CSV table of C-alpha atoms in Angstrom, one decimal:
chain,number,residue,atom,x,y,z
A,137,MET,CA,0.0,0.0,0.0
A,138,ARG,CA,2.8,2.3,1.0
A,139,PHE,CA,4.6,1.5,-2.3
A,140,LYS,CA,1.5,2.4,-4.3
A,141,ASN,CA,1.2,5.8,-2.5
A,142,ILE,CA,4.8,6.6,-3.2
A,143,MET,CA,4.4,5.7,-6.9
A,144,ALA,CA,1.2,7.8,-7.1
A,145,ILE,CA,3.0,10.8,-5.6
A,146,LEU,CA,5.9,10.3,-8.0
A,147,LEU,CA,3.6,10.1,-11.0
A,148,ILE,CA,1.8,13.3,-10.0
A,149,THR,CA,5.2,15.1,-9.5
A,150,MET,CA,6.5,14.0,-12.8
A,151,THR,CA,3.2,15.0,-14.6
A,152,ALA,CA,3.3,18.5,-13.0
A,153,ALA,CA,7.0,18.9,-13.9
A,154,ALA,CA,6.2,18.0,-17.5
A,155,GLN,CA,3.6,20.7,-17.6
A,156,GLN,CA,5.8,23.4,-16.1
A,157,LYS,CA,7.4,26.0,-18.4
A,158,GLN,CA,11.1,25.7,-19.2
A,159,ILE,CA,13.1,28.2,-17.1
A,160,THR,CA,15.3,30.5,-19.2
A,161,THR,CA,17.8,33.3,-18.9
A,162,ASN,CA,16.8,36.9,-19.3
A,163,THR,CA,17.6,36.5,-23.0
A,164,GLY,CA,15.4,33.5,-23.4
A,165,ALA,CA,18.0,30.7,-23.4
A,166,PRO,CA,16.9,27.5,-21.6
A,167,ILE,CA,18.7,26.7,-18.3
A,168,GLY,CA,19.9,23.2,-17.7
A,169,ASP,CA,20.5,23.4,-13.9
A,170,ASN,CA,19.2,26.2,-11.7
A,171,GLN,CA,20.2,24.4,-8.5
A,172,ASN,CA,24.0,23.9,-8.7
A,173,SER,CA,26.9,26.2,-9.7
A,174,LYS,CA,29.5,25.0,-12.2
A,175,THR,CA,32.6,24.0,-10.2
A,176,ILE,CA,36.0,22.4,-10.7
A,177,GLY,CA,35.1,18.9,-9.9
A,178,GLN,CA,32.3,18.2,-7.4
A,179,ASP,CA,33.9,20.1,-4.5
A,180,GLY,CA,36.1,22.7,-6.2
A,181,GLN,CA,35.9,26.4,-6.8
A,182,VAL,CA,33.0,28.0,-8.7
A,183,LEU,CA,33.9,29.0,-12.3
A,184,LEU,CA,33.5,32.6,-13.5
A,185,GLU,CA,32.3,31.1,-16.8
A,186,ASP,CA,29.0,30.0,-15.2
A,187,ILE,CA,27.2,32.9,-16.9
A,188,HIS,CA,23.8,31.9,-15.6
A,189,LEU,CA,25.1,32.1,-12.0
A,190,ILE,CA,26.7,35.5,-12.6
A,191,GLU,CA,23.6,37.0,-14.3
A,192,LYS,CA,21.3,35.6,-11.6
A,193,LEU,CA,23.4,37.2,-8.9
A,194,ALA,CA,23.7,40.5,-10.8
A,195,ALA,CA,20.0,40.7,-11.3
A,196,PHE,CA,19.4,39.9,-7.6
A,197,ASP,CA,21.9,42.6,-6.6
A,198,ARG,CA,19.8,45.2,-8.5
A,199,GLU,CA,16.3,44.2,-7.3
A,200,ARG,CA,15.9,47.3,-5.3
A,201,ILE,CA,15.5,50.8,-6.7
A,202,PRO,CA,16.0,53.9,-4.5
A,203,GLU,CA,12.9,54.3,-2.3
A,204,ARG,CA,10.9,57.4,-2.4
A,205,VAL,CA,12.3,60.1,0.0
A,206,VAL,CA,8.7,60.6,1.1
A,207,HIS,CA,5.7,58.3,0.6
A,208,ALA,CA,8.1,55.3,0.6
A,209,ARG,CA,5.7,52.9,2.3
A,210,GLY,CA,2.6,52.3,0.2
A,211,THR,CA,0.3,50.0,-1.7
A,212,GLY,CA,-1.7,50.3,-4.9
A,213,VAL,CA,-4.8,48.9,-6.7
A,214,TYR,CA,-6.6,49.4,-9.9
A,215,GLY,CA,-10.2,50.5,-10.5
A,216,GLU,CA,-12.4,52.9,-12.4
A,217,PHE,CA,-13.8,56.4,-12.0
A,218,VAL,CA,-17.3,57.2,-13.3
A,219,SER,CA,-18.2,60.9,-13.8
A,220,THR,CA,-21.8,61.3,-12.7
A,221,GLU,CA,-22.1,65.0,-13.4
A,222,SER,CA,-20.9,67.2,-16.3
A,223,PHE,CA,-18.4,70.0,-15.7
A,224,THR,CA,-17.8,70.9,-19.3
A,225,LYS,CA,-19.0,74.4,-18.5
A,226,PHE,CA,-15.8,74.8,-16.4
A,227,THR,CA,-13.2,72.5,-18.0
A,228,LYS,CA,-12.3,70.9,-21.2
A,229,ALA,CA,-11.0,67.8,-19.4
A,230,SER,CA,-12.9,65.0,-21.0
A,231,LEU,CA,-12.9,62.7,-17.9
A,232,PHE,CA,-15.4,65.1,-16.2
A,233,GLU,CA,-18.0,64.6,-19.0
A,234,LYS,CA,-21.2,63.0,-17.6
A,235,GLY,CA,-21.2,59.2,-17.9
A,236,LYS,CA,-17.5,59.0,-18.8
A,237,VAL,CA,-15.7,55.9,-17.4
A,238,THR,CA,-12.0,56.3,-16.8
A,239,PRO,CA,-9.6,53.5,-15.6
A,240,VAL,CA,-7.5,54.5,-12.6
A,241,PHE,CA,-4.6,53.3,-10.5
A,242,VAL,CA,-4.5,54.4,-6.9
A,243,ARG,CA,-1.5,54.4,-4.5
A,244,PHE,CA,-2.0,54.9,-0.7
A,245,SER,CA,1.0,55.5,1.4
A,246,THR,CA,2.4,56.9,4.6
A,247,VAL,CA,4.5,60.1,4.2
A,248,VAL,CA,7.5,60.3,6.5
A,249,HIS,CA,8.5,56.7,7.3
A,250,GLY,CA,10.6,54.3,5.2
A,251,ASN,CA,9.6,51.4,3.0
A,252,GLY,CA,8.6,48.4,5.2
A,253,SER,CA,7.7,50.6,8.2
A,254,PRO,CA,4.5,49.9,10.2
A,255,GLU,CA,1.2,51.2,8.7
A,256,THR,CA,0.0,52.0,12.2
A,257,LEU,CA,2.4,55.0,12.7
A,258,ARG,CA,1.1,58.6,13.1
A,259,ASP,CA,1.6,60.2,9.8
A,260,PRO,CA,-0.5,61.7,6.9
A,261,ARG,CA,-1.6,59.2,4.3
A,262,GLY,CA,-0.9,59.7,0.7
A,263,PHE,CA,-3.9,59.4,-1.6
A,264,ALA,CA,-2.7,59.5,-5.3
A,265,VAL,CA,-4.9,58.7,-8.2
A,266,LYS,CA,-3.8,58.2,-11.8
A,267,PHE,CA,-6.6,58.6,-14.3
A,268,TYR,CA,-5.8,56.9,-17.6
A,269,THR,CA,-7.9,59.4,-19.6
A,270,ASP,CA,-8.5,59.5,-23.4
A,271,GLN,CA,-6.5,62.8,-23.4
A,272,GLY,CA,-3.5,61.3,-21.6
A,273,ASN,CA,-2.8,60.6,-17.9
A,274,TYR,CA,-3.9,62.8,-15.1
A,275,ASP,CA,-2.5,62.5,-11.6
A,276,LEU,CA,-4.4,63.8,-8.7
A,277,VAL,CA,-1.7,63.6,-6.0
A,278,GLY,CA,-3.0,64.3,-2.5
A,279,ASN,CA,-3.3,63.2,1.1
A,280,ASN,CA,-6.0,62.0,3.5
A,281,LEU,CA,-5.8,65.3,5.3
A,282,PRO,CA,-7.1,68.4,3.5
A,283,VAL,CA,-4.1,70.8,4.4
A,284,PHE,CA,-0.4,70.6,4.6
A,285,PHE,CA,2.4,71.7,7.0
A,286,LEU,CA,3.9,74.4,4.7
A,287,ARG,CA,2.9,76.9,2.1
A,288,ASP,CA,6.2,77.3,0.3
A,289,ALA,CA,8.4,74.6,-1.5
A,290,MET,CA,11.5,76.4,-0.3
A,291,LYS,CA,11.0,74.9,3.2
A,292,PHE,CA,10.0,71.4,2.1
A,293,PRO,CA,13.4,69.8,2.2
A,294,ASP,CA,14.1,71.3,5.6
A,295,MET,CA,10.8,70.0,6.9
A,296,VAL,CA,11.4,66.5,5.7
A,297,HIS,CA,15.0,66.6,7.2
A,298,ALA,CA,13.4,67.5,10.5
A,299,PHE,CA,11.0,64.6,10.4
A,300,LYS,CA,13.5,62.1,9.2
A,301,PRO,CA,16.1,60.4,11.4
A,302,SER,CA,19.0,62.5,12.8
A,303,PRO,CA,22.1,62.3,10.6
A,304,VAL,CA,24.0,61.7,13.8
A,305,SER,CA,21.9,59.2,15.8
A,306,ASN,CA,19.8,57.9,12.8
A,307,LYS,CA,16.8,58.2,15.2
A,308,GLN,CA,13.6,60.2,14.6
A,309,ASP,CA,13.5,62.9,17.3
A,310,PRO,CA,10.6,65.2,18.4
A,311,ASN,CA,13.3,67.7,19.5
A,312,ARG,CA,14.2,68.2,15.8
A,313,VAL,CA,10.6,68.2,14.7
A,314,PHE,CA,9.4,70.9,17.1
A,315,ASP,CA,12.6,72.9,16.9
A,316,PHE,CA,11.7,73.3,13.2
A,317,PHE,CA,7.9,73.9,13.7
A,318,SER,CA,8.5,76.4,16.6
A,319,ASN,CA,9.6,78.7,13.8
A,320,ILE,CA,6.8,77.7,11.4
A,321,PRO,CA,3.4,79.1,12.8
A,322,GLU,CA,1.6,78.1,9.5
A,323,GLY,CA,2.1,74.4,10.5
A,324,THR,CA,-0.3,74.8,13.5
A,325,HIS,CA,-3.3,73.7,11.6
A,326,MET,CA,-1.7,70.5,10.1
A,327,LEU,CA,0.0,69.6,13.4
A,328,THR,CA,-3.4,69.7,15.1
A,329,ARG,CA,-4.9,67.4,12.5
A,330,VAL,CA,-2.0,65.0,12.5
A,331,TYR,CA,-1.9,64.7,16.3
A,332,SER,CA,-5.6,64.1,16.5
A,333,ASP,CA,-7.0,60.6,15.9
A,334,TYR,CA,-7.1,61.5,12.1
A,335,GLY,CA,-3.3,61.1,12.2
A,336,ILE,CA,-3.8,57.3,12.3
A,337,PRO,CA,-6.6,56.1,9.9
A,338,ALA,CA,-8.0,52.7,10.7
A,339,SER,CA,-7.5,51.5,7.1
A,340,TYR,CA,-6.9,53.0,3.7
A,341,ARG,CA,-10.6,52.2,2.9
A,342,GLU,CA,-11.9,54.2,5.8
A,343,MET,CA,-10.3,57.6,5.1
A,344,ASP,CA,-11.2,60.6,3.0
A,345,GLY,CA,-8.8,62.1,0.5
A,346,SER,CA,-7.9,65.6,-0.7
A,347,GLY,CA,-6.0,67.2,-3.5
A,348,VAL,CA,-4.8,69.7,-0.9
A,349,HIS,CA,-3.8,72.4,-3.5
A,350,ALA,CA,-6.0,74.6,-5.6
A,351,TYR,CA,-5.9,74.0,-9.3
A,352,LYS,CA,-7.2,75.9,-12.3
A,353,TRP,CA,-10.0,74.5,-14.5
A,354,VAL,CA,-10.0,76.0,-18.0
A,355,ASN,CA,-13.0,75.7,-20.4
A,356,ASN,CA,-13.1,75.8,-24.2
A,357,LEU,CA,-13.5,79.6,-24.1
A,358,GLY,CA,-10.3,80.0,-22.0
A,359,ASP,CA,-12.3,81.0,-18.9
A,360,VAL,CA,-10.6,80.1,-15.7
A,361,VAL,CA,-11.9,79.0,-12.3
A,362,TYR,CA,-10.1,77.6,-9.3
A,363,VAL,CA,-11.0,74.3,-7.8
A,364,LYS,CA,-10.2,72.0,-4.8
A,365,TYR,CA,-10.8,68.3,-4.8
A,366,THR,CA,-12.2,66.1,-2.0
A,367,TRP,CA,-12.7,62.3,-1.9
A,368,LYS,CA,-15.4,61.1,0.5
A,369,SER,CA,-15.1,57.4,1.6
A,370,LEU,CA,-18.4,55.5,1.2
A,371,GLN,CA,-17.0,53.1,3.8
A,372,GLY,CA,-17.1,55.9,6.4
A,373,VAL,CA,-14.2,57.4,8.2
A,374,ARG,CA,-12.6,55.5,11.1
A,375,ASN,CA,-9.4,56.3,13.0
A,376,LEU,CA,-7.3,54.6,15.7
A,377,THR,CA,-6.3,55.9,19.0
A,378,ALA,CA,-2.6,55.7,19.9
A,379,VAL,CA,-3.4,52.7,22.2
A,380,GLU,CA,-5.4,50.9,19.5
A,381,ALA,CA,-2.6,51.5,17.0
A,382,SER,CA,0.0,50.1,19.3
A,383,GLU,CA,-2.0,47.0,20.0
A,384,LEU,CA,-2.7,46.5,16.3
A,385,GLN,CA,1.0,47.0,15.4
A,386,GLY,CA,2.0,44.1,17.6
A,387,LYS,CA,-0.4,41.8,15.7
A,388,ASP,CA,0.1,43.1,12.1
A,389,PHE,CA,2.3,46.0,11.1
A,390,GLN,CA,1.0,45.9,7.5
A,391,HIS,CA,-2.7,45.8,8.4
A,392,ALA,CA,-3.8,48.5,6.0
A,393,THR,CA,-2.5,46.7,2.9
A,394,VAL,CA,-3.9,43.4,4.1
A,395,ASP,CA,-7.3,45.0,4.8
A,396,LEU,CA,-7.4,46.6,1.3
A,397,TYR,CA,-6.4,43.5,-0.6
A,398,ASP,CA,-8.6,41.1,1.4
A,399,ASN,CA,-11.7,43.2,0.9
A,400,ILE,CA,-11.0,43.5,-2.9
A,401,ARG,CA,-10.5,39.7,-3.1
A,402,LYS,CA,-13.9,39.2,-1.3
A,403,GLY,CA,-15.6,41.5,-3.8
A,404,ASN,CA,-16.1,44.2,-1.2
A,405,PHE,CA,-14.8,46.9,-3.5
A,406,PRO,CA,-14.1,50.2,-1.7
A,407,GLN,CA,-15.6,53.3,-3.2
A,408,TRP,CA,-15.2,57.1,-2.9
A,409,LYS,CA,-17.2,60.0,-4.2
A,410,LEU,CA,-15.2,62.9,-5.7
A,411,TYR,CA,-16.4,66.4,-4.9
A,412,VAL,CA,-15.0,69.7,-6.1
A,413,GLN,CA,-15.3,73.3,-4.8
A,414,ILE,CA,-15.2,76.0,-7.4
A,415,LEU,CA,-14.0,79.6,-6.8
A,416,LYS,CA,-13.6,82.5,-9.2
A,417,ALA,CA,-10.5,84.7,-8.9
A,418,SER,CA,-12.8,87.7,-8.4
A,419,ASP,CA,-14.0,86.1,-5.1
A,420,PHE,CA,-10.6,85.8,-3.5
A,421,GLU,CA,-10.7,89.0,-1.7
A,422,LYS,CA,-14.0,88.1,0.0
A,423,LEU,CA,-12.1,85.4,2.1
A,424,ASP,CA,-10.1,86.0,5.2
A,425,ILE,CA,-7.4,83.6,3.9
A,426,ASN,CA,-5.4,83.4,0.8
A,427,PRO,CA,-7.3,80.6,-1.1
A,428,LEU,CA,-4.1,79.4,-2.7
A,429,ASP,CA,-2.5,78.7,0.7
A,430,PRO,CA,-2.3,74.8,1.2
A,431,THR,CA,-2.4,75.2,4.9
A,432,LYS,CA,-6.0,76.2,4.6
A,433,ILE,CA,-9.3,74.6,3.7
A,434,TRP,CA,-12.0,76.4,1.8
A,435,PRO,CA,-15.1,76.9,4.0
A,436,GLU,CA,-17.9,74.6,2.7
A,437,ASP,CA,-20.6,76.9,4.0
A,438,SER,CA,-19.7,79.6,1.4
A,439,ILE,CA,-17.9,77.4,-1.2
A,440,PRO,CA,-20.1,74.2,-1.3
A,441,LEU,CA,-18.9,70.7,-2.4
A,442,GLN,CA,-20.2,69.7,-5.8
A,443,LEU,CA,-20.4,66.0,-6.7
A,444,VAL,CA,-18.2,65.0,-9.6
A,445,GLY,CA,-18.3,61.2,-9.7
A,446,LYS,CA,-17.5,57.9,-8.0
A,447,MET,CA,-14.4,55.8,-7.9
A,448,THR,CA,-14.4,52.0,-7.3
A,449,LEU,CA,-11.3,50.0,-6.7
A,450,ASN,CA,-11.6,46.4,-7.8
A,451,LYS,CA,-8.3,44.9,-8.9
A,452,ILE,CA,-5.1,43.9,-7.1
A,453,PRO,CA,-1.8,44.3,-9.1
A,454,ASP,CA,-0.2,41.1,-10.4
A,455,ASN,CA,3.3,42.2,-9.4
A,456,PHE,CA,3.9,44.6,-6.5
A,457,PHE,CA,7.3,45.9,-7.6
A,458,GLN,CA,6.4,46.4,-11.2
A,459,GLU,CA,3.1,48.1,-10.6
A,460,VAL,CA,3.2,49.7,-7.2
A,461,GLU,CA,6.9,50.4,-6.4
A,462,GLN,CA,7.5,51.6,-10.0
A,463,SER,CA,4.3,53.6,-10.2
A,464,ALA,CA,5.2,57.2,-10.6
A,465,PHE,CA,2.9,60.2,-9.8
A,466,SER,CA,3.3,63.9,-10.3
A,467,PRO,CA,1.0,66.9,-9.9
A,468,GLY,CA,2.5,68.0,-13.2
A,469,THR,CA,0.9,65.1,-15.0
A,470,LEU,CA,-2.1,67.1,-16.3
A,471,VAL,CA,-4.6,67.1,-19.2
A,472,PRO,CA,-6.1,69.9,-21.2
A,473,GLY,CA,-8.5,71.9,-19.0
A,474,ILE,CA,-6.5,71.4,-15.8
A,475,GLU,CA,-3.6,73.6,-14.9
A,476,PRO,CA,-1.6,74.4,-11.7
A,477,SER,CA,-2.6,77.3,-9.6
A,478,GLU,CA,-0.1,79.9,-8.3
A,479,ASP,CA,0.2,78.0,-5.0
A,480,LYS,CA,3.9,78.2,-4.0
A,481,LEU,CA,4.1,74.7,-2.7
A,482,LEU,CA,2.4,73.2,-5.7
A,483,GLN,CA,4.7,75.2,-8.1
A,484,GLY,CA,7.8,73.5,-6.4
A,485,ARG,CA,6.2,70.1,-6.6
A,486,LEU,CA,5.7,70.5,-10.4
A,487,PHE,CA,9.5,70.1,-10.7
A,488,SER,CA,10.4,67.9,-7.8
A,489,TYR,CA,8.0,65.0,-8.5
A,490,PHE,CA,9.1,64.5,-12.1
A,491,ASP,CA,12.7,64.9,-11.0
A,492,THR,CA,12.5,62.3,-8.3
A,493,GLN,CA,10.9,59.7,-10.6
A,494,ARG,CA,13.7,60.2,-13.2
A,495,TYR,CA,16.2,59.6,-10.4
A,496,ARG,CA,14.4,56.6,-8.9
A,497,ILE,CA,13.3,54.8,-12.1
A,498,GLY,CA,15.0,56.4,-15.0
A,499,ALA,CA,14.4,58.8,-17.9
A,500,ASN,CA,11.7,56.7,-19.4
A,501,PHE,CA,9.6,55.9,-16.3
A,502,GLN,CA,6.5,56.9,-18.2
A,503,GLN,CA,7.0,54.0,-20.6
A,504,LEU,CA,6.6,51.4,-17.8
A,505,PRO,CA,3.1,49.7,-18.1
A,506,VAL,CA,1.7,51.1,-14.9
A,507,ASN,CA,2.7,54.7,-15.9
A,508,MET,CA,2.0,54.4,-19.6
A,509,PRO,CA,-1.0,56.3,-21.0
A,510,LYS,CA,-3.8,54.4,-22.6
A,511,ALA,CA,-4.1,57.3,-25.0
A,512,ILE,CA,-1.8,57.2,-28.1
A,513,VAL,CA,1.6,58.9,-27.5
A,514,THR,CA,3.1,60.9,-30.4
A,515,THR,CA,6.2,62.6,-29.3
A,516,ASN,CA,9.7,63.4,-30.6
A,517,ASN,CA,11.2,62.8,-27.2
A,518,GLN,CA,13.5,59.8,-27.7
A,519,ASP,CA,16.2,57.4,-26.5
A,520,GLY,CA,17.6,57.1,-23.0
A,521,ALA,CA,17.9,54.0,-20.9
A,522,PHE,CA,15.0,51.4,-21.5
A,523,ALA,CA,13.4,53.4,-24.3
A,524,THR,CA,10.7,51.1,-25.8
A,525,ARG,CA,8.3,53.6,-27.4
A,526,LYS,CA,8.0,53.2,-31.2
A,527,THR,CA,9.7,56.1,-32.9
A,528,ASN,CA,8.4,58.1,-35.9
A,529,GLY,CA,10.7,56.9,-38.5
A,530,ASP,CA,13.1,59.5,-40.0
A,531,ILE,CA,11.1,62.6,-38.8
A,532,ASN,CA,12.1,63.1,-35.1
A,533,TYR,CA,11.7,66.9,-35.2
A,534,GLN,CA,8.9,69.5,-35.5
A,535,PRO,CA,7.8,71.4,-37.5
A,536,SER,CA,8.0,69.4,-40.7
A,537,ALA,CA,6.2,69.5,-44.0
A,538,SER,CA,6.3,65.7,-44.2
A,539,LEU,CA,3.0,63.8,-43.8
A,540,ASN,CA,4.8,61.8,-41.0
A,541,GLY,CA,5.4,65.0,-39.1
A,542,PHE,CA,3.5,66.0,-36.0
A,543,ARG,CA,1.4,69.2,-35.5
A,544,ASP,CA,0.3,71.1,-32.5
A,545,ASN,CA,-3.2,72.4,-31.8
A,546,THR,CA,-4.1,75.9,-30.5
A,547,ASP,CA,-7.2,74.5,-28.8
A,548,TYR,CA,-4.9,73.2,-26.1
A,549,THR,CA,-2.7,76.2,-25.4
A,550,TYR,CA,-2.2,77.3,-21.8
A,551,SER,CA,-4.6,79.8,-20.2
A,552,LYS,CA,-3.4,83.4,-20.1
A,553,THR,CA,-2.5,85.4,-17.0
A,554,ALA,CA,-2.3,89.2,-17.0
A,555,PHE,CA,0.3,91.0,-14.8
A,556,VAL,CA,0.2,94.7,-14.2
A,557,ASN,CA,2.7,96.9,-12.3
A,558,THR,CA,4.3,94.0,-10.5
A,559,VAL,CA,7.8,93.1,-9.5
A,560,THR,CA,9.5,89.8,-8.6
A,561,ALA,CA,9.8,89.2,-4.8
A,562,GLN,CA,10.5,86.7,-2.1
A,563,GLN,CA,7.8,87.4,0.4
A,564,LYS,CA,5.2,85.7,2.6
A,565,ILE,CA,1.7,85.4,1.1
A,566,SER,CA,-1.0,87.9,1.9
A,567,LYS,CA,-3.4,87.0,4.7
A,568,PRO,CA,-1.4,84.2,6.3
A,569,ASN,CA,-4.0,83.8,9.1
A,570,ASP,CA,-2.0,80.9,10.6
A,571,PHE,CA,-4.2,79.9,13.6
A,572,LYS,CA,-7.9,80.4,12.9
A,573,GLN,CA,-8.6,77.2,11.0
A,574,ALA,CA,-6.6,75.1,13.5
A,575,GLY,CA,-8.9,76.4,16.2
A,576,GLU,CA,-12.0,75.8,14.1
A,577,PHE,CA,-10.9,72.2,13.5
A,578,TYR,CA,-10.2,71.7,17.3
A,579,ARG,CA,-13.7,72.8,18.1
A,580,THR,CA,-15.2,70.2,15.8
A,581,LEU,CA,-13.7,67.4,17.8
A,582,SER,CA,-15.6,65.5,20.4
A,583,GLU,CA,-14.5,65.7,24.0
A,584,LYS,CA,-12.8,62.3,23.7
A,585,GLU,CA,-11.0,63.3,20.5
A,586,LYS,CA,-9.8,66.5,22.2
A,587,GLN,CA,-8.4,64.5,25.1
A,588,ASN,CA,-6.6,62.2,22.6
A,589,LEU,CA,-5.2,65.1,20.8
A,590,ILE,CA,-3.7,66.6,24.0
A,591,LEU,CA,-2.4,63.2,25.0
A,592,ASN,CA,-0.8,62.6,21.6
A,593,LEU,CA,0.8,66.0,21.3
A,594,SER,CA,2.0,66.3,24.9
A,595,ALA,CA,3.6,62.9,24.7
A,596,ASP,CA,6.0,64.1,22.0
A,597,LEU,CA,6.4,67.6,23.5
A,598,LYS,CA,7.4,66.1,26.8
A,599,SER,CA,10.5,64.6,25.2
A,600,VAL,CA,11.6,68.0,23.8
A,601,ILE,CA,14.6,69.3,25.8
A,602,SER,CA,14.3,73.0,25.0
A,603,ARG,CA,11.6,74.6,27.2
A,604,ASP,CA,11.6,77.6,24.9
A,605,VAL,CA,10.6,75.4,21.9
A,606,VAL,CA,7.8,73.8,24.0
A,607,ARG,CA,6.6,77.2,25.2
A,608,LYS,CA,6.5,78.5,21.7
A,609,MET,CA,4.6,75.5,20.4
A,610,VAL,CA,2.1,75.9,23.2
A,611,GLY,CA,1.7,79.5,22.3
A,612,TYR,CA,0.7,78.6,18.7
A,613,PHE,CA,-2.0,76.3,20.0
A,614,TYR,CA,-3.2,79.0,22.4
A,615,MET,CA,-3.6,81.3,19.5
A,616,ALA,CA,-5.6,78.6,17.7
A,617,ASP,CA,-8.0,78.1,20.6
A,618,ASN,CA,-7.8,79.2,24.2
A,619,ASP,CA,-9.1,75.9,25.6
A,620,TYR,CA,-6.7,74.0,23.4
A,621,GLY,CA,-3.7,76.0,24.7
A,622,LYS,CA,-4.8,75.8,28.3
A,623,ARG,CA,-5.2,72.0,28.3
A,624,LEU,CA,-1.8,71.5,26.6
A,625,ALA,CA,-0.1,74.0,29.0
A,626,LYS,CA,-1.5,72.2,32.0
A,627,GLU,CA,-0.3,68.8,30.7
A,628,LEU,CA,3.1,70.2,30.2
A,629,SER,CA,3.2,72.3,33.4
A,630,ILE,CA,3.6,75.6,31.6
A,631,THR,CA,2.0,78.8,32.8
A,632,ARG,CA,0.3,81.3,30.5
A,633,GLU,CA,2.9,83.9,31.6
A,634,GLU,CA,5.7,81.7,30.3
A,635,VAL,CA,4.0,81.5,27.0
A,636,GLU,CA,3.3,85.2,26.7
A,637,ASN,CA,6.9,86.0,27.5
A,638,MET,CA,8.0,84.0,24.5
A,639,PHE,CA,6.0,86.3,22.2
A,640,SER,CA,6.6,89.6,23.9
A,641,PRO,CA,9.0,92.1,22.3
A,642,ARG,CA,12.6,91.4,23.3
A,643,GLN,CA,14.6,94.2,24.8
């Protein structure tokens, strides 16, 4: 009986082996032995002429590409976006025509922490959507929180340096973070949100998203309006307390990816509705903020949300590295009818995002399948490492009288901006209003959420050595809301007089 079982297993193994595909080298040559190196005799040295071994090790040595400086830890899935309303009155972007179905790829991420870090850490979550439109790709690159820490790209590298590990100890340190932000009052709003329970979403499915920046929509007449995007989760919004996150991290440090993939496998496809707020440039002065300031939200009571469409995520990538790690987003990936606003942080991102992808993945990162447009590409950009796009024969320049040449189209020229009596300058924006919205957000929190915010914030501030830095930070939160500042000061054993002295004129 035992002999028969062994023979049956052997037969099954041989049958399966016969059905397997022949393993080959990268160039397609069949491999005779993928288990043993070629040696001098059975026990001698390995020969350099074992080309398969050398190539296998060389490929292995190069399996990693540089991780993103920010948003390194992430996951991605495919889906579709259906435009349920028509906004052709405001933009010539075809994906916002009523009934239009557009394939998408979405990457969720944490911002500060490295690849492989726990998904339970306190951090903004990236929410990047690549629309494969019939006019080319459009990337809506945002976060789960509707504002950001800064309003000028000049300070972005410094902020990331402060958040990242010390170059001396290689340890993330609240002393460095708050030393930086004690000089950045505009960060008060975002810090309040990050240190609230919204700083740790329960899952990627259960969080809202935001484009953060204002963009321009341009219609066929050249008329311009400004817009802000908001994604609303149809799964609802759920966050974790610091205690819940700590407990979950001990069980599964990649819970958010597991949750997203498991739900899609079960057919429980997550969905979000996309809303837009629309503002004319002529209405800017009516607001007590600069509406192009990414540290601010637009008040919904005066600038209401308008439904654009619905996104459904329904397909897991076949290969994580090829489709998620090599996916590349940029707020400069735009289509006709959508343009960047004058937001200073956004203007810097237009360069930085493309530049970092060329560094990470190479000059032709847009030719990788996950980044490749589904629209036909006709360009004279050519060559470089891993160029695979079919070229246009002998005509690789423009203009040309040849029928094989390319033409441009004045229907898609950029919108015009008029400047009168102005000079170049390096100045802070008008109406910075650094604290009001932080206070308004604080007052929307429940009593329990306020308690958690104070607990989370004070926990890090207690480890800050410089009392002047702590006093200054408490002062910012006082200016946002009196109760907010009082609670924090009490937790940190700081008097109001100490705080006021930090902001009084120095003799």
